[in-house]
PDB file of C-alpha atoms in Angstrom:
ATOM      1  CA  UNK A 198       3.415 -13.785   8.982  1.00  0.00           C
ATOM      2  CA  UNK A 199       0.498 -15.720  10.409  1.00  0.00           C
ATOM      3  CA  UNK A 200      -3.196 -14.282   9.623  1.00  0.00           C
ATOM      4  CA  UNK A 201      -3.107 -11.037   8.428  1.00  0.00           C
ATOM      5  CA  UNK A 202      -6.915 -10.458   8.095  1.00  0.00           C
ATOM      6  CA  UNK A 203      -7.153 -11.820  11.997  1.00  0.00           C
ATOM      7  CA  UNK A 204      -4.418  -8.764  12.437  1.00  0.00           C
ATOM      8  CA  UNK A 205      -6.261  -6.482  11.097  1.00  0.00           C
ATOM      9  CA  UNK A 206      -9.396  -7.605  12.883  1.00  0.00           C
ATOM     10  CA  UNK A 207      -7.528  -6.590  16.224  1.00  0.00           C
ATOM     11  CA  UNK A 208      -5.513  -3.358  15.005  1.00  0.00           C
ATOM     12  CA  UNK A 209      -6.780  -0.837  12.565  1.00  0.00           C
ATOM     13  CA  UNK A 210      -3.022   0.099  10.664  1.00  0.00           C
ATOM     14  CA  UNK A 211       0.127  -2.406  10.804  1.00  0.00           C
ATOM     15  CA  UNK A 212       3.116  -2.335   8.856  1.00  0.00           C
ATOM     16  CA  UNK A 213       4.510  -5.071   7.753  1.00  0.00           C
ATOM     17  CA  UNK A 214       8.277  -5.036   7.161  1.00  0.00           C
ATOM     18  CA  UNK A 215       9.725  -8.342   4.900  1.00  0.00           C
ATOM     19  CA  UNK A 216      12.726  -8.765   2.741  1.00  0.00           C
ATOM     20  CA  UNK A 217      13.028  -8.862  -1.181  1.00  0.00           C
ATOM     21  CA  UNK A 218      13.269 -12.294  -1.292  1.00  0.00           C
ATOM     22  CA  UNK A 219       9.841 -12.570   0.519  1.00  0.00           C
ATOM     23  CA  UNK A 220       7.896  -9.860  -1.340  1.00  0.00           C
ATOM     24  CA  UNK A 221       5.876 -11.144  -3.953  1.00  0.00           C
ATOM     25  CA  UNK A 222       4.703 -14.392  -1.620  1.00  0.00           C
ATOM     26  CA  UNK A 223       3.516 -12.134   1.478  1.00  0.00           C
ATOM     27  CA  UNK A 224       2.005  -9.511  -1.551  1.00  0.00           C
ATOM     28  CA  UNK A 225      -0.076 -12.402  -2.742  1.00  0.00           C
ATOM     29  CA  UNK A 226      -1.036 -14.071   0.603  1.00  0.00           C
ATOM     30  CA  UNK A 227      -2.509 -10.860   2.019  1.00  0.00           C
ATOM     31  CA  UNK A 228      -4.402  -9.659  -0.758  1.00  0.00           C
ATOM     32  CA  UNK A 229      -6.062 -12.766  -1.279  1.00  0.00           C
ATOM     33  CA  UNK A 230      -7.096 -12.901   1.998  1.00  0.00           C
ATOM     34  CA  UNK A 231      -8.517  -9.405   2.143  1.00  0.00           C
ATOM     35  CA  UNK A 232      -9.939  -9.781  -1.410  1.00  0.00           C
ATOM     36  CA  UNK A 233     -13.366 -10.623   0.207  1.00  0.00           C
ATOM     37  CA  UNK A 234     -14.135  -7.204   1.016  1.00  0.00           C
ATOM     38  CA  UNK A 235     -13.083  -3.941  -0.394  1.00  0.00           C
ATOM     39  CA  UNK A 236      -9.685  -3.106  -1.537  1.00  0.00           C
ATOM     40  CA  UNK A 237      -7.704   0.115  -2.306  1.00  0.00           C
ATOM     41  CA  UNK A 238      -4.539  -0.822  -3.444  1.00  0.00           C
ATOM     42  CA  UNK A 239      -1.651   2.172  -3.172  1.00  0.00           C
ATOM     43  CA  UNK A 240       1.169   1.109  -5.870  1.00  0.00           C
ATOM     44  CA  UNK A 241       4.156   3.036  -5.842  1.00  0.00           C
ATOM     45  CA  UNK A 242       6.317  -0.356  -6.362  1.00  0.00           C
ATOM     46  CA  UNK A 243       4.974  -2.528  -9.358  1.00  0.00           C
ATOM     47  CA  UNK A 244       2.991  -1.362 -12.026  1.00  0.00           C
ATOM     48  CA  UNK A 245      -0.947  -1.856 -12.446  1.00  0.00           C
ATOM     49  CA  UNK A 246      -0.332  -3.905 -15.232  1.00  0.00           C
ATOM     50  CA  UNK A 247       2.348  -6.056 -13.322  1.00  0.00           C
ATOM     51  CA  UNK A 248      -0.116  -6.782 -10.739  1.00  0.00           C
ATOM     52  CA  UNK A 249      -2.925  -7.552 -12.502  1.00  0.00           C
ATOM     53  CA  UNK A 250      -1.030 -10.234 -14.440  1.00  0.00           C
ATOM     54  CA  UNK A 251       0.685 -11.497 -10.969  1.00  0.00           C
ATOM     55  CA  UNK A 252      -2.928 -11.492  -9.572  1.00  0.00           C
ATOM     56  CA  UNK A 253      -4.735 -13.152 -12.434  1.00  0.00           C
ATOM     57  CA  UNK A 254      -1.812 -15.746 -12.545  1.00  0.00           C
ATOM     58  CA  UNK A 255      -2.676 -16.613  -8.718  1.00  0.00           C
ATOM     59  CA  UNK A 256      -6.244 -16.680  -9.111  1.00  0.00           C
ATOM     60  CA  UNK A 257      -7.228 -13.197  -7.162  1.00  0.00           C
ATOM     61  CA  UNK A 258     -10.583 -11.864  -7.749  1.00  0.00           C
ATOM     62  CA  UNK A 259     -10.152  -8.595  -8.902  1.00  0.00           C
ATOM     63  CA  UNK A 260     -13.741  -7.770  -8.677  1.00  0.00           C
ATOM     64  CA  UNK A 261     -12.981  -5.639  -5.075  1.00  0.00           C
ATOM     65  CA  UNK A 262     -10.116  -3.966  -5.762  1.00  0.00           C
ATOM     66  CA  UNK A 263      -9.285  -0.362  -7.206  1.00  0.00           C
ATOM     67  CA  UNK A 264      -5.751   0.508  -7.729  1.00  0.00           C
ATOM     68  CA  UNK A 265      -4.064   3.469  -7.359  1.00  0.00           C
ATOM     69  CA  UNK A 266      -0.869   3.613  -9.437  1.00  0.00           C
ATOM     70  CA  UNK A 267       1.883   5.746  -8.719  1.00  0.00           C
ATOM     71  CA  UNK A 268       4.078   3.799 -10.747  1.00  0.00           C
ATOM     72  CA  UNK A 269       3.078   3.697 -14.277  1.00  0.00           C
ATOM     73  CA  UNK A 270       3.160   7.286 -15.764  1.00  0.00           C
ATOM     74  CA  UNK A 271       6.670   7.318 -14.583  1.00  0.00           C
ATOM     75  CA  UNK A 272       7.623   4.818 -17.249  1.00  0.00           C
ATOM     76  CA  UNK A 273       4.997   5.875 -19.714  1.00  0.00           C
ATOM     77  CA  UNK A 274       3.331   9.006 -20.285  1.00  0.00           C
ATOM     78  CA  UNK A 275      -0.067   7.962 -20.583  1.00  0.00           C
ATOM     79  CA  UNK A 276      -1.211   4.855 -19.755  1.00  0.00           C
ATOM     80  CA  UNK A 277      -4.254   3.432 -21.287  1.00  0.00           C
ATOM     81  CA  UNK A 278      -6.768   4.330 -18.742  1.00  0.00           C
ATOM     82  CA  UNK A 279      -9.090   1.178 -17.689  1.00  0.00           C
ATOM     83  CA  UNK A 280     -11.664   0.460 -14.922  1.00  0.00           C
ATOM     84  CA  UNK A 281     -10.646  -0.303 -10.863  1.00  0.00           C
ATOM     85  CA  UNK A 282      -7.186   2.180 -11.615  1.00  0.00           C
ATOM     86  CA  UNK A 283      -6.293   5.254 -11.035  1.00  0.00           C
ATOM     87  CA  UNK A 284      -2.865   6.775 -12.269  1.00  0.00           C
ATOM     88  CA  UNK A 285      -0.730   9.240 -10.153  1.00  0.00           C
ATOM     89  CA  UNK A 286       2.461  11.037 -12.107  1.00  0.00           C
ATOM     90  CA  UNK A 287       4.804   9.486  -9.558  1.00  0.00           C
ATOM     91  CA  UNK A 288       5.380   8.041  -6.225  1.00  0.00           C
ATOM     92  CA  UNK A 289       7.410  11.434  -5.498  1.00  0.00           C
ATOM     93  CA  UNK A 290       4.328  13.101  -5.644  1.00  0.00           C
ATOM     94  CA  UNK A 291       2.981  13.238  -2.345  1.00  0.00           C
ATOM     95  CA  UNK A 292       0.483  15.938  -2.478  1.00  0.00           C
ATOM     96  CA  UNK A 293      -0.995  14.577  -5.434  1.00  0.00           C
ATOM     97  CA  UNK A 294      -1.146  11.303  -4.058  1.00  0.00           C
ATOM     98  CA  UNK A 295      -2.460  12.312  -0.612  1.00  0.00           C
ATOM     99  CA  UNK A 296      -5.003  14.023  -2.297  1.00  0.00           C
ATOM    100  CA  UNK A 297      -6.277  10.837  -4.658  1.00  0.00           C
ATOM    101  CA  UNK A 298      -5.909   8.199  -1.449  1.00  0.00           C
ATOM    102  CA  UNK A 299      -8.003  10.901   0.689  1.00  0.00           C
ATOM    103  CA  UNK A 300     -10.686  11.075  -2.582  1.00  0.00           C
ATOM    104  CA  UNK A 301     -10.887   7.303  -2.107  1.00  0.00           C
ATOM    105  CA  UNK A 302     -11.003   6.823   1.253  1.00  0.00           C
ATOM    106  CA  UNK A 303     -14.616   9.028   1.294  1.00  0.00           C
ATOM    107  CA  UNK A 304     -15.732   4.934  -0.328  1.00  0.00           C
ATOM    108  CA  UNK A 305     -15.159   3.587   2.839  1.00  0.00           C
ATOM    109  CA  UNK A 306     -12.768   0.597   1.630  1.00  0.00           C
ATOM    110  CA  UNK A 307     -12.638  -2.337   4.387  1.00  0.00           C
ATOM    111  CA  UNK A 308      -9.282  -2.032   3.569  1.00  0.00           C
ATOM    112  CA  UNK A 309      -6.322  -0.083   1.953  1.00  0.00           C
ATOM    113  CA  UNK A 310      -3.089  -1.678   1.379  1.00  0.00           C
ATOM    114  CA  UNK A 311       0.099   1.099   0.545  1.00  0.00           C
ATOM    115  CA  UNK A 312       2.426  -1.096  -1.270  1.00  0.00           C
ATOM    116  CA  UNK A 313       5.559   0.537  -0.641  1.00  0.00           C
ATOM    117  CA  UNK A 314       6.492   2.867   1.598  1.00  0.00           C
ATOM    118  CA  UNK A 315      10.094   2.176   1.367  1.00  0.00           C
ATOM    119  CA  UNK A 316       9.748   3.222  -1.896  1.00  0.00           C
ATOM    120  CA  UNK A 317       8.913   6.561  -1.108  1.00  0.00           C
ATOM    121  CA  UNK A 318      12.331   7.036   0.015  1.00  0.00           C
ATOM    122  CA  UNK A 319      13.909   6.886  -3.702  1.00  0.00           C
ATOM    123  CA  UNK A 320      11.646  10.053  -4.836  1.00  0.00           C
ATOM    124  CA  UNK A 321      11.850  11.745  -1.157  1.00  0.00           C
ATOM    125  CA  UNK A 322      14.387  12.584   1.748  1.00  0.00           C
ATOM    126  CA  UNK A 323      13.155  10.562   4.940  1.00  0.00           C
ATOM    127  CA  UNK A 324      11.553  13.470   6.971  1.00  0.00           C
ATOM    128  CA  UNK A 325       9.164  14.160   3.819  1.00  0.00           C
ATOM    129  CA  UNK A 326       8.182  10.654   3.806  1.00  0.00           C
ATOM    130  CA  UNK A 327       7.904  10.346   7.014  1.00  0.00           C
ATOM    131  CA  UNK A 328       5.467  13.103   7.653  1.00  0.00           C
ATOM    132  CA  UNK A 329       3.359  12.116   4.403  1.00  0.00           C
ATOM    133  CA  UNK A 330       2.827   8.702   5.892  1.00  0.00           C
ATOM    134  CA  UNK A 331       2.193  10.261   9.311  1.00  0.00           C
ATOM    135  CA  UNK A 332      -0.476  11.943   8.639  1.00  0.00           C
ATOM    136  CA  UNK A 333      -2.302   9.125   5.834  1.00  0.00           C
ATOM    137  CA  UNK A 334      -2.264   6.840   9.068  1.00  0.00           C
ATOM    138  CA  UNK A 335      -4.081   9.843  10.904  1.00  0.00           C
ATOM    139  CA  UNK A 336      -5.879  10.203   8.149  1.00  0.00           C
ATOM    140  CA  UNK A 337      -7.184   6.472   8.199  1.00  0.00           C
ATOM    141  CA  UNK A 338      -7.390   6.069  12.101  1.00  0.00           C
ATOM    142  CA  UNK A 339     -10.558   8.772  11.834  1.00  0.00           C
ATOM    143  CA  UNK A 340     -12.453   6.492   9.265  1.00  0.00           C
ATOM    144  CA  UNK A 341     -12.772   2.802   9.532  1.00  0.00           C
ATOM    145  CA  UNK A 342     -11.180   1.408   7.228  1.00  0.00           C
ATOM    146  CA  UNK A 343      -8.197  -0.903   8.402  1.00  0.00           C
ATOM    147  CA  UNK A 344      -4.765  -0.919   6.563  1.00  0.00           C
ATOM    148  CA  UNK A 345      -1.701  -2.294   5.785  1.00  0.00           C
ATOM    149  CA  UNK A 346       1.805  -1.063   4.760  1.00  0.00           C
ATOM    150  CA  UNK A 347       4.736  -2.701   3.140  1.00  0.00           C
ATOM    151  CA  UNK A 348       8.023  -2.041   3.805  1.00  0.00           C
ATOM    152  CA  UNK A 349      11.036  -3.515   2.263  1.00  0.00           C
ATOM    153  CA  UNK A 350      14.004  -3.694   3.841  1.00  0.00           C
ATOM    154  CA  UNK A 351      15.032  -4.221   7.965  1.00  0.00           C
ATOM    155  CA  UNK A 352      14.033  -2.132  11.227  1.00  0.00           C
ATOM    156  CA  UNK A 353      17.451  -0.418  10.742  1.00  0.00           C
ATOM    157  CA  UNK A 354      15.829   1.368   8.071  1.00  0.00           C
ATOM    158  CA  UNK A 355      15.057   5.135   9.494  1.00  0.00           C
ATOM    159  CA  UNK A 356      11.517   5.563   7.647  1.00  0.00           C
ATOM    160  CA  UNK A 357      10.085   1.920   8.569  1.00  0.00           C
ATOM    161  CA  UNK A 358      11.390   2.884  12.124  1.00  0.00           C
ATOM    162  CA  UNK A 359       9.182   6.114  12.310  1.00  0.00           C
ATOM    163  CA  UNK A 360       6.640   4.697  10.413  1.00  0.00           C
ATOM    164  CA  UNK A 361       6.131   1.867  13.018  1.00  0.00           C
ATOM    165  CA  UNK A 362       5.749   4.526  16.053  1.00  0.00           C
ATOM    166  CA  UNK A 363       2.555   5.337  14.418  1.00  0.00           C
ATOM    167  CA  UNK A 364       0.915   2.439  13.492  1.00  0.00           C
ATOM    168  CA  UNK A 365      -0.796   0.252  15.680  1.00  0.00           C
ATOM    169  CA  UNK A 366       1.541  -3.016  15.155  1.00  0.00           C
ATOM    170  CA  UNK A 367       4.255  -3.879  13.404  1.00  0.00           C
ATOM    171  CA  UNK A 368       4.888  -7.163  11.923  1.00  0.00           C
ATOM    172  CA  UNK A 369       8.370  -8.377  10.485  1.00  0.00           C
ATOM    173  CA  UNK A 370       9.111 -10.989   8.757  1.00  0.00           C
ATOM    174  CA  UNK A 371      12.393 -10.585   8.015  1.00  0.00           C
TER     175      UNK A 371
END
């Protein structure tokens, strides 16, 4: 995977395509390298409460980070609302979402990592995706804050294939 911060130092938006198998390891490495500075963390995958325990267990500073979970009211109604987290009804939810990451993007984060998009896919057909993803990456390439996406799964997938057309690298490491 090499130096994901160094990535981002040369290309503003890069998706980053691993297997299952590798998720949790490259999910760790990169946010504690970009844990320094300013974090908006996009969760359609695990919820907040998940990641906070998988962060505290690996010793990430939390401090820098605000979540946005699109994860958690789809297994429980409410969730106890808490500091650096945001709650969106679903990760099939796209205006809603698009609406909350645009809110937070106003802040200026040094980064925003969409942990993801392949996920999208279970609560939307690929086109819908697609376009939502389109234009947050427009969206981001206006401001300056740099960002990553997740994908899970291989290049043959259709949405990590037109997803990578508009970001400015990929990486695999699958």
């Amino acid at each position: 995977m090499g130096n994901i911060k160094k990535s981002l130092s040369e290309n503003q938006t890069i998706l980053l395509t691993m297997d299952s198998a590798e998720y949790n390891k490259i999910m760790i490495n990169s946010i504690k390298s970009l844990s320094t500075g300013t974090v908006c963390y996009v969760t359609t995958n695990k919820t907040f409460d998940a990641l906070k325990e998988t962060f505290k267990k690996s010793k990430i500073i939390m401090k820098n980070i605000v979540f946005i979970d699109a994860i958690s009211k789809t297994i429980k109604k409410t969730p106890s609302q808490k500091e650096n987290v945001y709650y969106v009804s679903s990760p099939g939810a796209l205006t809603e979402l698009s609406l909350v990451i645009d809110k937070f993007l106003r802040h200026e984060f040094n980064y925003l990592i969409f942990d993801s998009i392949t996920n999208l896919n279970i609560y939307n057909k690929t086109p819908i995706c697609a376009k939502f993803m389109t234009s947050l990456i427009n969206k981001i390439k206006k401001g300056k804050t740099k960002a990553i996406f997740y994908a899970i799964g291989s290049k043959e997938n259709e949405l990590i294939n037109q997803v990578g057309t508009y970001v400015d690298k990929v990486i695999s490491t699958n």
